[in-house]
């Protein structure tokens, strides 16, 4: 049996089913109980499971993350919600100095089965610090897994895998496409493995790598460029930023000989740069053209009047594909 769900509904269903499945699972965060969360991901769960398992917290992100670490150390499986990714900055010390290091620090004696969920990215006309796409901060932190779904099916399956993972997982939810489309999602409990990319569309001329809210942009560009120029694209959804599915990336580049990376993050020292480095390390001799990055810009994400000029568009991706194909 399946249901037509959008991403936010799929996340709610995953949380509901894991709360029912394992009494060690609990949720905590600002306004997640009575109000059901800033985007309503936890709507109705307080009434179903009670305040001991769906806990409203003070407006204090460092305290939320610190409490999550303490709960995980003492046998619980906490899932924290941070309202927007940039709001996690006050809790970075807890994430980087403690959550990510506990397994290594204790020589494997202690693990931290915990998830931090947070919306991320631009495209919703948010004010300052509501549109950040700084996933590279966290991908560079050993001990932390970073997951980014782009579809309702993957959102549910990846969140269940994250909750069942023995180590801390940062679960980044692309705000722009929370409610942009629905697809069939199984009603049953299922998992999508962390660390495995997905080939969304197969082609032979060029590889396009994207994640999160950039996936619809990448797919749209690939379809239009095939109709207009006849070039076919491998389109790959990374789904997990760390650990990367290196085999999938390299296999695709060896097949096509060309690659474009699409990201809304700032260009410098980004995941896009990491992918270029990986391809150069392991598939340089297969390349017919330099790897192209289509990115946000190296400025703070602008407010709503200029947001569309900051975000990669289908037209920008098509131009990048053409530049690479005609090199």
Short mmCIF file of N, CA and C in Angstrom, two decimals, residues 174-320:
data_model
loop_
_atom_site.label_atom_id
_atom_site.label_comp_id
_atom_site.label_asym_id
_atom_site.label_seq_id
_atom_site.Cartn_x
_atom_site.Cartn_y
_atom_site.Cartn_z
N UNK A 174 15.43 20.01 2.30
CA UNK A 174 15.38 21.15 1.36
C UNK A 174 14.05 21.90 1.45
N UNK A 175 14.10 23.07 2.07
CA UNK A 175 12.88 23.81 2.38
C UNK A 175 12.07 24.13 1.13
N UNK A 176 12.77 24.48 0.05
CA UNK A 176 12.08 24.96 -1.15
C UNK A 176 11.14 23.90 -1.73
N UNK A 177 11.48 22.63 -1.58
CA UNK A 177 10.66 21.58 -2.21
C UNK A 177 9.89 20.75 -1.18
N UNK A 178 9.78 21.28 0.04
CA UNK A 178 9.01 20.57 1.09
C UNK A 178 7.63 20.13 0.58
N UNK A 179 6.94 21.04 -0.08
CA UNK A 179 5.56 20.77 -0.50
C UNK A 179 5.37 20.95 -2.01
N UNK A 180 6.46 20.85 -2.78
CA UNK A 180 6.36 21.19 -4.20
C UNK A 180 5.77 20.07 -5.06
N UNK A 181 5.82 18.84 -4.59
CA UNK A 181 5.23 17.73 -5.35
C UNK A 181 4.98 16.55 -4.42
N UNK A 182 4.15 15.63 -4.90
CA UNK A 182 3.86 14.40 -4.15
C UNK A 182 4.25 13.20 -5.00
N UNK A 183 4.52 12.09 -4.32
CA UNK A 183 4.76 10.83 -5.03
C UNK A 183 4.31 9.68 -4.14
N UNK A 184 4.25 8.49 -4.72
CA UNK A 184 3.85 7.31 -3.96
C UNK A 184 4.90 6.97 -2.91
N UNK A 185 4.46 6.85 -1.67
CA UNK A 185 5.35 6.48 -0.57
C UNK A 185 4.73 5.27 0.14
N UNK A 186 5.48 4.18 0.28
CA UNK A 186 4.93 3.01 0.97
C UNK A 186 4.50 3.35 2.40
N UNK A 187 3.37 2.79 2.82
CA UNK A 187 2.91 3.02 4.19
C UNK A 187 3.76 2.27 5.20
N UNK A 188 4.42 1.22 4.76
CA UNK A 188 5.23 0.39 5.67
C UNK A 188 6.52 1.10 6.07
N UNK A 189 7.15 0.58 7.11
CA UNK A 189 8.47 1.04 7.52
C UNK A 189 9.51 0.49 6.55
N UNK A 190 10.30 1.36 5.93
CA UNK A 190 11.35 0.88 5.01
C UNK A 190 12.57 1.79 5.14
N UNK A 191 13.67 1.34 4.62
CA UNK A 191 14.92 2.10 4.73
C UNK A 191 15.50 2.40 3.36
N UNK A 192 16.10 3.57 3.23
CA UNK A 192 16.96 3.91 2.10
C UNK A 192 18.37 4.02 2.68
N UNK A 193 19.33 3.26 2.18
CA UNK A 193 20.65 3.23 2.82
C UNK A 193 21.37 4.56 2.75
N UNK A 194 22.01 4.93 3.85
CA UNK A 194 22.86 6.12 3.90
C UNK A 194 24.15 5.82 3.14
N UNK A 195 24.61 6.80 2.35
CA UNK A 195 25.87 6.62 1.62
C UNK A 195 25.71 6.08 0.21
N UNK A 196 24.46 5.97 -0.26
CA UNK A 196 24.21 5.45 -1.60
C UNK A 196 23.52 6.52 -2.45
N UNK A 197 24.16 6.89 -3.56
CA UNK A 197 23.56 7.83 -4.49
C UNK A 197 22.53 7.12 -5.37
N UNK A 198 21.76 7.90 -6.12
CA UNK A 198 20.71 7.33 -6.98
C UNK A 198 20.85 7.89 -8.39
N UNK A 199 20.90 6.98 -9.37
CA UNK A 199 20.91 7.42 -10.77
C UNK A 199 19.46 7.70 -11.17
N UNK A 200 19.12 8.98 -11.29
CA UNK A 200 17.75 9.39 -11.57
C UNK A 200 17.44 9.27 -13.05
N UNK A 201 18.43 9.53 -13.87
CA UNK A 201 18.25 9.48 -15.33
C UNK A 201 19.57 9.03 -15.95
N UNK A 202 19.50 8.12 -16.91
CA UNK A 202 20.73 7.63 -17.54
C UNK A 202 20.99 8.32 -18.87
N UNK A 203 22.25 8.61 -19.14
CA UNK A 203 22.66 9.22 -20.40
C UNK A 203 24.10 8.85 -20.69
N UNK A 204 24.61 9.33 -21.83
CA UNK A 204 25.96 8.90 -22.23
C UNK A 204 26.90 10.06 -22.52
N UNK A 205 26.40 11.31 -22.54
CA UNK A 205 27.25 12.43 -22.96
C UNK A 205 27.87 13.20 -21.80
N UNK A 206 27.17 13.32 -20.67
CA UNK A 206 27.67 14.13 -19.57
C UNK A 206 26.99 13.70 -18.27
N UNK A 207 27.71 13.82 -17.16
CA UNK A 207 27.16 13.48 -15.84
C UNK A 207 26.80 14.77 -15.11
N UNK A 208 25.61 14.79 -14.51
CA UNK A 208 25.20 15.93 -13.69
C UNK A 208 24.99 15.43 -12.27
N UNK A 209 25.67 16.07 -11.31
CA UNK A 209 25.56 15.69 -9.90
C UNK A 209 24.86 16.81 -9.13
N UNK A 210 23.87 16.45 -8.33
CA UNK A 210 23.14 17.46 -7.56
C UNK A 210 22.58 16.80 -6.31
N UNK A 211 21.94 17.60 -5.44
CA UNK A 211 21.30 17.08 -4.24
C UNK A 211 20.28 18.12 -3.76
N UNK A 212 19.36 17.67 -2.92
CA UNK A 212 18.38 18.57 -2.32
C UNK A 212 17.55 19.30 -3.36
N UNK A 213 17.33 20.59 -3.14
CA UNK A 213 16.45 21.38 -4.00
C UNK A 213 17.03 21.62 -5.39
N UNK A 214 18.28 21.28 -5.61
CA UNK A 214 18.86 21.42 -6.95
C UNK A 214 18.53 20.25 -7.86
N UNK A 215 17.95 19.18 -7.31
CA UNK A 215 17.62 18.04 -8.18
C UNK A 215 16.58 18.38 -9.24
N UNK A 216 15.46 19.03 -8.89
CA UNK A 216 14.50 19.38 -9.97
C UNK A 216 15.13 20.28 -11.02
N UNK A 217 16.02 21.17 -10.62
CA UNK A 217 16.70 22.06 -11.58
C UNK A 217 17.58 21.24 -12.51
N UNK A 218 18.33 20.30 -11.95
CA UNK A 218 19.22 19.46 -12.75
C UNK A 218 18.44 18.59 -13.74
N UNK A 219 17.35 18.00 -13.26
CA UNK A 219 16.54 17.13 -14.14
C UNK A 219 15.90 17.95 -15.26
N UNK A 220 15.40 19.13 -14.92
CA UNK A 220 14.79 20.00 -15.93
C UNK A 220 15.80 20.38 -17.00
N UNK A 221 17.01 20.75 -16.57
CA UNK A 221 18.05 21.13 -17.54
C UNK A 221 18.42 19.95 -18.43
N UNK A 222 18.52 18.76 -17.83
CA UNK A 222 18.89 17.57 -18.61
C UNK A 222 17.84 17.26 -19.68
N UNK A 223 16.56 17.38 -19.32
CA UNK A 223 15.49 17.08 -20.28
C UNK A 223 15.47 18.11 -21.41
N UNK A 224 15.63 19.38 -21.04
CA UNK A 224 15.59 20.43 -22.08
C UNK A 224 16.79 20.33 -23.02
N UNK A 225 17.97 20.05 -22.47
CA UNK A 225 19.16 20.01 -23.32
C UNK A 225 19.10 18.81 -24.27
N UNK A 226 18.46 17.73 -23.83
CA UNK A 226 18.30 16.57 -24.73
C UNK A 226 17.33 16.91 -25.87
N UNK A 227 16.25 17.61 -25.53
CA UNK A 227 15.28 18.00 -26.57
C UNK A 227 15.88 19.00 -27.56
N UNK A 228 16.69 19.92 -27.03
CA UNK A 228 17.19 21.01 -27.89
C UNK A 228 18.46 20.64 -28.65
N UNK A 229 19.35 19.85 -27.98
CA UNK A 229 20.67 19.58 -28.60
C UNK A 229 20.93 18.10 -28.84
N UNK A 230 20.10 17.23 -28.27
CA UNK A 230 20.30 15.80 -28.45
C UNK A 230 21.33 15.19 -27.52
N UNK A 231 21.85 15.95 -26.55
CA UNK A 231 22.84 15.43 -25.60
C UNK A 231 22.10 14.73 -24.46
N UNK A 232 22.52 13.52 -24.12
CA UNK A 232 21.86 12.79 -23.04
C UNK A 232 22.72 12.84 -21.77
N UNK A 233 22.07 12.93 -20.63
CA UNK A 233 22.76 13.19 -19.36
C UNK A 233 22.50 12.06 -18.36
N UNK A 234 23.57 11.64 -17.68
CA UNK A 234 23.44 10.89 -16.44
C UNK A 234 23.12 11.91 -15.35
N UNK A 235 21.97 11.80 -14.71
CA UNK A 235 21.64 12.71 -13.61
C UNK A 235 21.66 11.92 -12.31
N UNK A 236 22.51 12.33 -11.38
CA UNK A 236 22.72 11.56 -10.16
C UNK A 236 22.41 12.40 -8.93
N UNK A 237 21.50 11.87 -8.09
CA UNK A 237 21.14 12.49 -6.82
C UNK A 237 22.07 11.89 -5.76
N UNK A 238 22.93 12.71 -5.18
CA UNK A 238 23.89 12.17 -4.21
C UNK A 238 23.20 11.61 -2.96
N UNK A 239 22.12 12.21 -2.50
CA UNK A 239 21.31 11.79 -1.35
C UNK A 239 22.07 11.83 -0.02
N UNK A 240 23.33 11.47 -0.02
CA UNK A 240 24.18 11.58 1.17
C UNK A 240 25.41 12.39 0.79
N UNK A 241 25.65 13.46 1.54
CA UNK A 241 26.81 14.31 1.28
C UNK A 241 28.07 13.73 1.92
N UNK A 242 27.89 13.12 3.11
CA UNK A 242 29.00 12.38 3.71
C UNK A 242 28.46 11.18 4.47
N UNK A 243 28.93 9.97 4.18
CA UNK A 243 29.96 9.64 3.20
C UNK A 243 29.42 9.66 1.77
N UNK A 244 30.25 10.16 0.85
CA UNK A 244 29.88 10.19 -0.55
C UNK A 244 29.88 8.78 -1.16
N UNK A 245 29.01 8.57 -2.13
CA UNK A 245 29.02 7.34 -2.90
C UNK A 245 30.05 7.50 -4.02
N UNK A 246 31.30 7.32 -3.66
CA UNK A 246 32.39 7.59 -4.60
C UNK A 246 32.32 6.68 -5.83
N UNK A 247 31.96 5.42 -5.63
CA UNK A 247 31.92 4.48 -6.75
C UNK A 247 30.91 4.92 -7.81
N UNK A 248 29.73 5.38 -7.36
CA UNK A 248 28.70 5.81 -8.31
C UNK A 248 29.18 7.03 -9.10
N UNK A 249 29.81 7.97 -8.41
CA UNK A 249 30.29 9.20 -9.06
C UNK A 249 31.35 8.87 -10.12
N UNK A 250 32.32 8.09 -9.72
CA UNK A 250 33.43 7.80 -10.63
C UNK A 250 32.98 6.93 -11.80
N UNK A 251 32.11 5.98 -11.53
CA UNK A 251 31.61 5.11 -12.61
C UNK A 251 30.90 5.94 -13.67
N UNK A 252 30.11 6.91 -13.23
CA UNK A 252 29.39 7.73 -14.19
C UNK A 252 30.35 8.59 -15.02
N UNK A 253 31.34 9.21 -14.37
CA UNK A 253 32.28 10.07 -15.09
C UNK A 253 33.12 9.26 -16.08
N UNK A 254 33.49 8.06 -15.69
CA UNK A 254 34.26 7.22 -16.62
C UNK A 254 33.42 6.87 -17.85
N UNK A 255 32.11 6.79 -17.67
CA UNK A 255 31.22 6.47 -18.80
C UNK A 255 31.05 7.66 -19.73
N UNK A 256 30.82 8.87 -19.16
CA UNK A 256 30.48 10.02 -20.00
C UNK A 256 31.68 10.88 -20.37
N UNK A 257 32.69 10.94 -19.50
CA UNK A 257 33.88 11.76 -19.78
C UNK A 257 33.68 13.24 -19.50
N UNK A 258 32.50 13.63 -19.01
CA UNK A 258 32.24 15.04 -18.72
C UNK A 258 31.37 15.11 -17.46
N UNK A 259 31.49 16.24 -16.72
CA UNK A 259 30.70 16.34 -15.48
C UNK A 259 30.37 17.80 -15.16
N UNK A 260 29.16 17.98 -14.63
CA UNK A 260 28.71 19.28 -14.10
C UNK A 260 28.16 19.03 -12.70
N UNK A 261 28.54 19.87 -11.75
CA UNK A 261 28.03 19.80 -10.39
C UNK A 261 27.11 20.99 -10.16
N UNK A 262 25.91 20.73 -9.65
CA UNK A 262 24.92 21.79 -9.41
C UNK A 262 24.67 21.88 -7.91
N UNK A 263 24.93 23.05 -7.32
CA UNK A 263 24.72 23.24 -5.89
C UNK A 263 24.29 24.68 -5.64
N UNK A 264 23.48 24.88 -4.59
CA UNK A 264 23.10 26.25 -4.25
C UNK A 264 24.04 26.84 -3.21
N UNK A 265 24.97 26.04 -2.71
CA UNK A 265 25.94 26.53 -1.73
C UNK A 265 26.89 27.54 -2.36
N UNK A 266 27.59 28.28 -1.51
CA UNK A 266 28.65 29.16 -1.99
C UNK A 266 29.70 28.32 -2.73
N UNK A 267 30.34 28.92 -3.73
CA UNK A 267 31.21 28.13 -4.60
C UNK A 267 32.51 27.68 -3.92
N UNK A 268 33.14 28.58 -3.18
CA UNK A 268 34.47 28.31 -2.65
C UNK A 268 34.43 27.28 -1.52
N UNK A 269 35.33 26.30 -1.59
CA UNK A 269 35.48 25.28 -0.54
C UNK A 269 34.16 24.55 -0.26
N UNK A 270 33.44 24.26 -1.30
CA UNK A 270 32.11 23.66 -1.17
C UNK A 270 32.15 22.17 -1.48
N UNK A 271 30.98 21.50 -1.40
CA UNK A 271 30.90 20.11 -1.82
C UNK A 271 31.19 19.99 -3.31
N UNK A 272 30.83 21.01 -4.08
CA UNK A 272 31.16 21.00 -5.50
C UNK A 272 32.66 20.91 -5.72
N UNK A 273 33.42 21.66 -4.94
CA UNK A 273 34.88 21.60 -5.04
C UNK A 273 35.39 20.21 -4.67
N UNK A 274 34.75 19.60 -3.67
CA UNK A 274 35.16 18.25 -3.26
C UNK A 274 34.91 17.25 -4.39
N UNK A 275 33.79 17.39 -5.08
CA UNK A 275 33.50 16.47 -6.19
C UNK A 275 34.50 16.66 -7.33
N UNK A 276 34.85 17.91 -7.64
CA UNK A 276 35.85 18.15 -8.67
C UNK A 276 37.17 17.47 -8.29
N UNK A 277 37.55 17.62 -7.03
CA UNK A 277 38.80 17.01 -6.55
C UNK A 277 38.74 15.48 -6.66
N UNK A 278 37.61 14.91 -6.24
CA UNK A 278 37.46 13.45 -6.31
C UNK A 278 37.57 12.96 -7.75
N UNK A 279 36.90 13.66 -8.67
CA UNK A 279 36.93 13.25 -10.08
C UNK A 279 38.35 13.38 -10.65
N UNK A 280 39.03 14.46 -10.30
CA UNK A 280 40.40 14.63 -10.77
C UNK A 280 41.32 13.54 -10.22
N UNK A 281 41.08 13.14 -8.96
CA UNK A 281 41.92 12.11 -8.34
C UNK A 281 41.73 10.75 -9.00
N UNK A 282 40.47 10.42 -9.35
CA UNK A 282 40.18 9.04 -9.71
C UNK A 282 39.71 8.83 -11.16
N UNK A 283 39.44 9.93 -11.87
CA UNK A 283 38.96 9.74 -13.25
C UNK A 283 39.52 10.78 -14.20
N UNK A 284 40.66 11.38 -13.85
CA UNK A 284 41.22 12.47 -14.66
C UNK A 284 41.46 12.04 -16.11
N UNK A 285 41.99 10.85 -16.30
CA UNK A 285 42.35 10.42 -17.64
C UNK A 285 41.14 10.10 -18.52
N UNK A 286 39.95 10.08 -17.90
CA UNK A 286 38.72 9.83 -18.67
C UNK A 286 38.05 11.13 -19.11
N UNK A 287 38.51 12.28 -18.58
CA UNK A 287 37.82 13.55 -18.82
C UNK A 287 38.10 14.09 -20.22
N UNK A 288 37.04 14.56 -20.88
CA UNK A 288 37.16 15.23 -22.17
C UNK A 288 37.07 16.74 -22.02
N UNK A 289 36.71 17.20 -20.80
CA UNK A 289 36.58 18.64 -20.54
C UNK A 289 36.72 18.87 -19.04
N UNK A 290 37.09 20.08 -18.62
CA UNK A 290 37.13 20.37 -17.18
C UNK A 290 35.75 20.21 -16.56
N UNK A 291 35.72 19.81 -15.29
CA UNK A 291 34.45 19.68 -14.57
C UNK A 291 33.91 21.08 -14.27
N UNK A 292 32.62 21.29 -14.53
CA UNK A 292 31.99 22.60 -14.37
C UNK A 292 31.16 22.64 -13.08
N UNK A 293 31.28 23.72 -12.33
CA UNK A 293 30.44 23.93 -11.16
C UNK A 293 29.41 25.03 -11.42
N UNK A 294 28.14 24.72 -11.16
CA UNK A 294 27.08 25.73 -11.19
C UNK A 294 26.66 25.93 -9.73
N UNK A 295 26.94 27.11 -9.18
CA UNK A 295 26.81 27.32 -7.73
C UNK A 295 26.05 28.58 -7.40
N UNK A 296 25.77 28.72 -6.09
CA UNK A 296 25.48 30.02 -5.54
C UNK A 296 26.76 30.85 -5.60
N UNK A 297 26.70 32.06 -5.07
CA UNK A 297 27.87 32.94 -5.15
C UNK A 297 28.50 33.10 -3.77
N UNK A 298 29.73 33.61 -3.76
CA UNK A 298 30.47 33.75 -2.50
C UNK A 298 30.08 35.04 -1.78
N UNK A 299 28.80 35.15 -1.50
CA UNK A 299 28.25 36.26 -0.73
C UNK A 299 27.20 35.67 0.22
N UNK A 300 26.86 36.39 1.29
CA UNK A 300 25.73 35.90 2.10
C UNK A 300 24.49 35.73 1.23
N UNK A 301 23.69 34.70 1.51
CA UNK A 301 22.48 34.49 0.71
C UNK A 301 21.63 35.75 0.80
N UNK A 302 21.30 36.37 -0.35
CA UNK A 302 20.59 37.65 -0.31
C UNK A 302 19.15 37.51 0.15
N UNK A 303 18.57 38.65 0.53
CA UNK A 303 17.16 38.66 0.91
C UNK A 303 16.30 38.46 -0.34
N UNK A 304 14.98 38.42 -0.12
CA UNK A 304 14.09 37.89 -1.15
C UNK A 304 14.14 38.61 -2.48
N UNK A 305 14.46 39.90 -2.50
CA UNK A 305 14.42 40.65 -3.76
C UNK A 305 15.47 40.14 -4.75
N UNK A 306 16.58 39.60 -4.23
CA UNK A 306 17.66 39.13 -5.10
C UNK A 306 17.85 37.61 -5.04
N UNK A 307 16.96 36.94 -4.34
CA UNK A 307 17.14 35.49 -4.13
C UNK A 307 17.21 34.73 -5.45
N UNK A 308 16.34 35.08 -6.41
CA UNK A 308 16.33 34.35 -7.68
C UNK A 308 17.62 34.54 -8.47
N UNK A 309 18.30 35.67 -8.25
CA UNK A 309 19.56 35.90 -8.95
C UNK A 309 20.71 35.10 -8.33
N UNK A 310 20.53 34.70 -7.07
CA UNK A 310 21.56 33.92 -6.38
C UNK A 310 21.47 32.43 -6.73
N UNK A 311 20.26 31.92 -6.83
CA UNK A 311 20.07 30.48 -6.98
C UNK A 311 20.41 30.00 -8.39
N UNK A 312 21.08 28.85 -8.52
CA UNK A 312 21.24 28.24 -9.86
C UNK A 312 19.88 27.98 -10.51
N UNK A 313 19.79 28.27 -11.79
CA UNK A 313 18.54 28.07 -12.53
C UNK A 313 18.75 27.03 -13.64
N UNK A 314 17.65 26.60 -14.22
CA UNK A 314 17.74 25.67 -15.35
C UNK A 314 18.58 26.28 -16.47
N UNK A 315 18.40 27.57 -16.73
CA UNK A 315 19.15 28.22 -17.81
C UNK A 315 20.66 28.21 -17.51
N UNK A 316 21.03 28.47 -16.26
CA UNK A 316 22.45 28.45 -15.91
C UNK A 316 23.03 27.04 -16.05
N UNK A 317 22.27 26.04 -15.65
CA UNK A 317 22.76 24.66 -15.76
C UNK A 317 22.91 24.27 -17.23
N UNK A 318 21.93 24.65 -18.05
CA UNK A 318 22.02 24.34 -19.49
C UNK A 318 23.26 25.02 -20.11
N UNK A 319 23.53 26.25 -19.70
CA UNK A 319 24.72 26.94 -20.22
C UNK A 319 25.99 26.23 -19.79
N UNK A 320 26.00 25.72 -18.55
CA UNK A 320 27.17 24.97 -18.08
C UNK A 320 27.36 23.67 -18.84
#
